[in-house]
């Protein structure tokens, strides 16, 4: 389960050896001449080496040694003066995740499932901010409720880069970014067939097949397909999905690679988020009524839907010109459309004495077209004692959105304890209005230099210029030009400890408008981070500790007066401590653990002095998995985890959402080509709320899920 052991010996990155490093293997040779009379022969060459993992390649086990997202270069996590975590596909499989937010449960500093079980999107906080989601190094998330959630089965890994990353990406939240890495075609022929069943009437089938198309291996393919038919913990709401993800790689020689990734995904669901009122959830219900059933369906069966469709094509090209220079281009075009119809409480949600609640109807049918492209030039320069990895690039993105929407108030009450459906006012054609066409353009030019001095000092300097325009039909066009910077310094000791300090800035154009068709101002932030990374000599264990202080301006917050609207809430601040560990107990037993303390504050603006909404002050987690034999029969494995999510506040410091501790477990058995596993998350079937907001609503956490799977590999 553990990856190959990597020592702490520094890697010399000369121009001559850089090509070997890029391909994943550094070779050093010792040649001793032996003279005999008239001839000179050479002793056998002693070859030693250590692996530098290709950040695009599959990782066996839980620990990845490199992460492409932090520097856009093949740099070890241990050599990067920034806090980084990687969730591998093995970890996602073993923990039985079914969404991106579930995959982040065991990572430090992340408030996973920030708004509970939500079929409409994956929501998580990172260092008090809302991280931008990237896919294969290009922005995927634009606005809200306008595309399907990403299917974890299509991913090789998830990379979490904490702190501002705008120098390389332009668009990014001050808390960090999350980059999803797609599975790519493999050189070895292999196929996986997987069947799953579980509670909530889950039935799912998937196939992942890959290998060469030609005898010389210059053409590779991969095909991933998945179908799901399932209910959810909310009555009347399904969670059905179809995914088709073909890909092909062309490698005409060892210097050139071109991968095309296709994706078509359709989800058929409803809204699991019911916006339940404080009374009857976190507070007592009126007149002695019991707590509101958390599986209650607030909407109408013949109206509610959250149906999404996305089609995209991604092109990833890389070419090594020589031992010094490499060029890359990443490009993606995507089209998506959504039909979102829901009925939810009139705000603020108020539970009446008889159990009724007043409702409103909301319809949104957005369309989103995006084009993103990133051109890169990388150079490996310098000498053995002073080397440079320089990367420069130009990136561009365009996101266009429009659609239709409707909002109807007071459509008819519903009793939450004895719901009777059908007695409501459905929106008519006269209630619909056009969503203003909104287009965001962004062009950025960036330059970064990673310097290694005497194999001990590592410095990173970066600079970027951005031009962003936000154009909204019938409204003013906003244009902003920004310069962002980053700097980091790390010292690598001889015993595996690497302390570092870094400074970075963020800049995030917002590609949507408020309820009045007015565009938002860009978010701007900065952070100082101190940290240390430690890998004991001869061990695969890895430890990270960080402290940080960050600020952000133009932060958005729910409008306390207008439903479905957001306001920009002035300046906020977050300070914290994060600890993360991967411990190799032995080759059959691994442990991952994390802890985070996050202190947030609204420095200026609405609710000045209050803590940010929905940000737990303390979070901690631990997961351990062990491979073992029973009665001399190998192939068994078992894992268990515990998650602590501390209390959080409502954004006005008036209402606290209680802390919760949750337990997860899995057991599996593999024999030959077959593998069986059983995952149980939230073993105790705990009812809890992930957050309750000052506007009056609460969000329900995920109840117990039980999923059994059968996998056949050949």
Coordinates of C-alpha atoms in Angstrom, one line a residue, residues 45-346:
X45 CA 29.7 1.3 -13.6
X46 CA 28.0 1.6 -10.3
X47 CA 24.6 3.1 -10.9
X48 CA 22.6 4.7 -8.0
X49 CA 19.4 6.6 -8.3
X50 CA 16.3 7.9 -6.6
X51 CA 12.9 8.5 -8.0
X52 CA 11.3 11.8 -8.6
X53 CA 7.7 10.9 -9.1
X54 CA 5.9 12.1 -12.2
X55 CA 3.0 14.2 -10.8
X56 CA 0.7 13.1 -13.6
X57 CA 1.3 9.4 -13.0
X58 CA -0.8 7.0 -10.8
X59 CA 0.3 6.8 -7.1
X60 CA 0.2 3.6 -5.2
X61 CA -1.0 4.2 -1.7
X62 CA -1.8 7.4 0.2
X63 CA 1.3 9.5 -0.1
X64 CA 2.2 11.4 -3.3
X65 CA 5.8 12.8 -3.4
X66 CA 5.1 15.6 -5.9
X67 CA 2.3 18.0 -6.7
X68 CA 2.2 19.8 -10.0
X69 CA -0.3 22.4 -8.8
X70 CA 2.0 24.4 -6.5
X71 CA 4.7 25.3 -9.0
X72 CA 3.5 23.9 -12.4
X73 CA 6.8 22.0 -12.4
X74 CA 7.9 18.6 -11.4
X75 CA 8.9 19.6 -7.8
X76 CA 8.7 17.4 -4.7
X77 CA 6.3 18.5 -2.1
X78 CA 9.2 18.3 0.4
X79 CA 11.0 21.0 -1.7
X80 CA 8.1 23.4 -2.0
X81 CA 7.9 26.3 0.5
X82 CA 4.1 26.1 0.7
X83 CA 1.6 23.8 2.4
X84 CA 0.3 21.1 0.0
X85 CA -1.7 18.0 0.4
X86 CA -2.7 15.3 -2.1
X87 CA -5.6 12.9 -1.8
X88 CA -4.9 9.9 -4.0
X89 CA -7.3 7.7 -5.8
X90 CA -6.4 4.8 -3.4
X91 CA -7.4 7.0 -0.4
X92 CA -10.7 8.0 -2.1
X93 CA -11.4 4.3 -2.9
X94 CA -10.6 3.1 0.6
X95 CA -12.7 5.8 2.3
X96 CA -15.7 5.2 0.0
X97 CA -16.1 8.8 -1.2
X98 CA -18.8 9.7 -3.7
X99 CA -18.1 13.4 -4.1
X100 CA -15.2 15.9 -4.0
X101 CA -16.3 17.3 -0.6
X102 CA -16.3 13.9 0.9
X103 CA -12.8 13.2 -0.5
X104 CA -11.5 16.3 1.5
X105 CA -12.7 15.2 4.9
X106 CA -9.3 14.0 6.2
X107 CA -7.2 17.0 5.0
X108 CA -6.0 19.8 7.3
X109 CA -7.6 23.2 7.2
X110 CA -10.5 22.2 5.1
X111 CA -14.1 22.6 6.2
X112 CA -15.4 19.7 4.1
X113 CA -19.2 19.5 3.4
X114 CA -19.5 23.1 4.5
X115 CA -23.2 23.2 3.7
X116 CA -24.0 19.5 4.4
X117 CA -25.3 17.1 1.9
X118 CA -26.0 19.2 -1.2
X119 CA -26.8 17.6 -4.6
X120 CA -26.2 21.0 -6.3
X121 CA -22.5 21.3 -5.6
X122 CA -19.4 20.5 -3.6
X123 CA -18.8 23.1 -0.9
X124 CA -15.8 23.4 1.3
X125 CA -13.8 26.1 3.1
X126 CA -10.0 26.4 3.0
X127 CA -8.3 28.6 5.6
X128 CA -11.6 30.5 6.0
X129 CA -12.0 31.1 2.2
X130 CA -13.9 29.5 -0.7
X131 CA -11.3 27.7 -2.8
X132 CA -11.5 27.8 -6.5
X133 CA -11.8 24.4 -8.1
X134 CA -9.4 23.6 -11.0
X135 CA -9.4 20.6 -13.3
X136 CA -6.0 19.6 -14.8
X137 CA -4.6 23.0 -14.0
X138 CA -7.4 25.1 -15.5
X139 CA -10.4 26.7 -13.7
X140 CA -13.5 24.5 -13.6
X141 CA -15.8 26.3 -11.3
X142 CA -17.4 29.5 -12.6
X143 CA -20.3 30.9 -10.6
X144 CA -22.9 28.7 -8.9
X145 CA -25.4 26.1 -9.9
X146 CA -24.4 25.9 -13.5
X147 CA -22.7 22.5 -14.0
X148 CA -22.6 19.0 -12.6
X149 CA -20.4 18.0 -9.6
X150 CA -17.2 16.2 -10.7
X151 CA -17.3 12.4 -10.4
X152 CA -14.4 11.2 -8.2
X153 CA -14.1 8.0 -10.2
X154 CA -12.7 10.0 -13.1
X155 CA -9.8 11.4 -11.0
X156 CA -6.3 10.2 -10.3
X157 CA -5.8 12.6 -7.4
X158 CA -6.9 15.8 -5.7
X159 CA -4.2 18.4 -4.9
X160 CA -4.8 21.0 -2.2
X161 CA -2.6 24.1 -2.4
X162 CA -3.1 26.3 0.6
X163 CA -2.7 30.0 0.5
X164 CA -2.8 32.4 -2.5
X165 CA -1.7 31.0 -5.8
X166 CA -2.6 33.8 -8.2
X167 CA 1.0 34.2 -9.5
X168 CA 0.5 31.0 -11.5
X169 CA -3.3 30.8 -11.9
X170 CA -4.5 34.4 -11.8
X171 CA -7.9 33.4 -10.5
X172 CA -7.7 32.1 -6.9
X173 CA -9.1 32.6 -3.5
X174 CA -6.7 33.7 -0.7
X175 CA -7.4 30.5 1.2
X176 CA -6.0 28.4 -1.7
X177 CA -7.0 26.3 -4.7
X178 CA -8.1 22.7 -5.2
X179 CA -6.8 21.0 -8.4
X180 CA -8.5 17.9 -9.6
X181 CA -6.2 15.7 -11.8
X182 CA -8.0 13.5 -14.4
X183 CA -7.1 9.9 -15.0
X184 CA -5.0 9.6 -18.1
X185 CA -4.2 6.7 -20.6
X186 CA -1.8 4.1 -19.2
X187 CA 1.0 2.2 -21.0
X188 CA 0.0 -1.1 -19.4
X189 CA -3.2 -2.7 -20.5
X190 CA -5.7 -3.0 -17.6
X191 CA -9.4 -3.0 -17.0
X192 CA -11.5 -2.6 -13.9
X193 CA -15.2 -3.5 -13.6
X194 CA -16.9 -2.3 -10.5
X195 CA -20.4 -2.8 -9.0
X196 CA -21.7 -1.0 -6.0
X197 CA -24.9 -1.2 -3.9
X198 CA -25.9 0.4 -0.6
X199 CA -28.5 2.1 1.4
X200 CA -30.6 4.8 -0.2
X201 CA -31.3 2.2 -2.9
X202 CA -27.9 2.8 -4.4
X203 CA -27.1 0.8 -7.6
X204 CA -23.9 1.8 -9.5
X205 CA -21.8 0.3 -12.2
X206 CA -18.5 1.5 -13.6
X207 CA -15.7 0.5 -16.0
X208 CA -12.2 1.9 -16.3
X209 CA -10.1 0.4 -19.1
X210 CA -6.8 1.6 -20.5
X211 CA -3.8 0.4 -22.5
X212 CA -1.9 0.8 -25.8
X213 CA -3.6 1.0 -29.2
X214 CA -0.4 0.3 -31.2
X215 CA 2.4 -2.2 -30.8
X216 CA 5.0 0.4 -30.2
X217 CA 2.9 2.1 -27.5
X218 CA 2.9 5.4 -29.2
X219 CA -0.9 5.6 -29.0
X220 CA -2.7 5.0 -25.7
X221 CA -6.4 5.0 -24.7
X222 CA -8.5 5.1 -21.7
X223 CA -12.3 4.9 -21.3
X224 CA -14.2 5.5 -18.1
X225 CA -17.9 5.0 -17.9
X226 CA -20.2 5.2 -14.9
X227 CA -24.0 4.8 -14.3
X228 CA -25.8 5.4 -11.0
X229 CA -29.4 5.1 -9.9
X230 CA -29.9 6.1 -6.3
X231 CA -32.1 7.9 -3.8
X232 CA -30.8 10.2 -1.1
X233 CA -31.4 10.8 2.6
X234 CA -34.1 13.3 1.6
X235 CA -37.4 11.9 0.6
X236 CA -38.4 12.4 -3.1
X237 CA -34.8 13.4 -4.1
X238 CA -32.8 11.1 -6.4
X239 CA -29.1 11.1 -7.3
X240 CA -28.8 9.6 -10.7
X241 CA -25.8 10.0 -12.9
X242 CA -24.3 9.0 -16.3
X243 CA -20.6 9.7 -17.1
X244 CA -18.6 8.9 -20.2
X245 CA -14.9 10.0 -20.2
X246 CA -12.8 8.8 -23.2
X247 CA -9.2 9.9 -23.6
X248 CA -6.3 9.2 -25.9
X249 CA -2.6 9.9 -25.7
X250 CA -0.1 10.2 -28.6
X251 CA 3.6 9.8 -27.8
X252 CA 5.5 9.9 -31.1
X253 CA 8.8 10.0 -29.3
X254 CA 10.2 10.4 -25.8
X255 CA 10.1 14.2 -26.0
X256 CA 6.5 14.8 -27.1
X257 CA 3.1 13.9 -25.6
X258 CA -0.4 14.9 -26.5
X259 CA -3.4 13.9 -24.5
X260 CA -7.1 14.5 -25.4
X261 CA -9.6 14.1 -22.6
X262 CA -13.3 14.0 -23.4
X263 CA -16.2 14.2 -20.9
X264 CA -19.9 14.0 -21.1
X265 CA -21.9 13.9 -17.9
X266 CA -25.6 14.1 -17.1
X267 CA -27.1 14.2 -13.6
X268 CA -30.7 13.8 -12.8
X269 CA -31.5 14.9 -9.2
X270 CA -33.3 17.3 -7.0
X271 CA -32.3 19.6 -4.2
X272 CA -31.2 17.8 -1.0
X273 CA -30.8 21.2 0.7
X274 CA -34.0 22.1 2.4
X275 CA -33.0 25.3 4.3
X276 CA -34.6 24.1 7.5
X277 CA -35.4 26.8 10.1
X278 CA -33.5 27.2 13.4
X279 CA -36.6 26.2 15.3
X280 CA -37.0 22.5 15.2
X281 CA -33.3 21.9 14.3
X282 CA -30.7 23.6 16.4
X283 CA -33.4 25.3 18.6
X284 CA -36.5 23.8 20.2
X285 CA -39.6 23.8 18.0
X286 CA -42.6 26.0 19.0
X287 CA -45.4 24.7 21.2
X288 CA -43.6 21.5 22.2
X289 CA -43.4 20.2 18.6
X290 CA -40.7 17.6 18.0
X291 CA -37.6 18.2 16.0
X292 CA -38.2 18.5 12.3
X293 CA -37.5 15.2 10.5
X294 CA -34.2 15.7 8.6
X295 CA -35.5 13.7 5.6
X296 CA -38.4 16.0 5.1
X297 CA -38.9 17.2 1.5
X298 CA -39.8 20.9 1.4
X299 CA -40.4 21.1 -2.4
X300 CA -43.0 19.5 -4.6
X301 CA -42.4 16.0 -6.3
X302 CA -43.8 17.2 -9.7
X303 CA -41.7 20.4 -9.7
X304 CA -38.4 19.8 -8.0
X305 CA -35.4 19.1 -10.1
X306 CA -31.7 19.7 -10.4
X307 CA -30.8 18.3 -13.8
X308 CA -27.3 19.1 -15.2
X309 CA -25.5 18.3 -18.4
X310 CA -21.8 19.0 -19.3
X311 CA -19.7 18.3 -22.4
X312 CA -16.0 19.2 -22.5
X313 CA -12.8 18.5 -24.4
X314 CA -9.4 19.0 -22.9
X315 CA -6.1 19.1 -24.7
X316 CA -2.8 18.7 -22.9
X317 CA 0.4 19.0 -25.0
X318 CA 4.0 18.9 -23.8
X319 CA 7.3 18.9 -25.8
X320 CA 10.9 18.8 -24.5
X321 CA 12.9 20.9 -26.9
X322 CA 16.3 19.9 -25.4
X323 CA 17.8 19.3 -22.0
X324 CA 17.1 22.9 -21.0
X325 CA 13.7 24.0 -22.5
X326 CA 10.3 22.4 -22.5
X327 CA 7.0 23.9 -23.7
X328 CA 3.4 23.0 -22.7
X329 CA -0.1 24.0 -23.6
X330 CA -3.2 23.1 -21.7
X331 CA -6.6 23.9 -23.2
X332 CA -10.3 23.1 -22.4
X333 CA -13.6 24.0 -23.9
X334 CA -16.8 23.2 -22.0
X335 CA -20.5 23.7 -22.4
X336 CA -23.0 23.1 -19.6
X337 CA -26.6 23.7 -18.9
X338 CA -28.7 23.3 -15.7
X339 CA -32.4 23.1 -15.0
X340 CA -32.8 24.0 -11.3
X341 CA -36.3 24.1 -9.9
X342 CA -36.9 24.2 -6.2
X343 CA -39.4 25.2 -3.5
X344 CA -37.9 26.3 -0.2
X345 CA -38.9 28.3 2.9
X346 CA -39.8 32.0 2.7

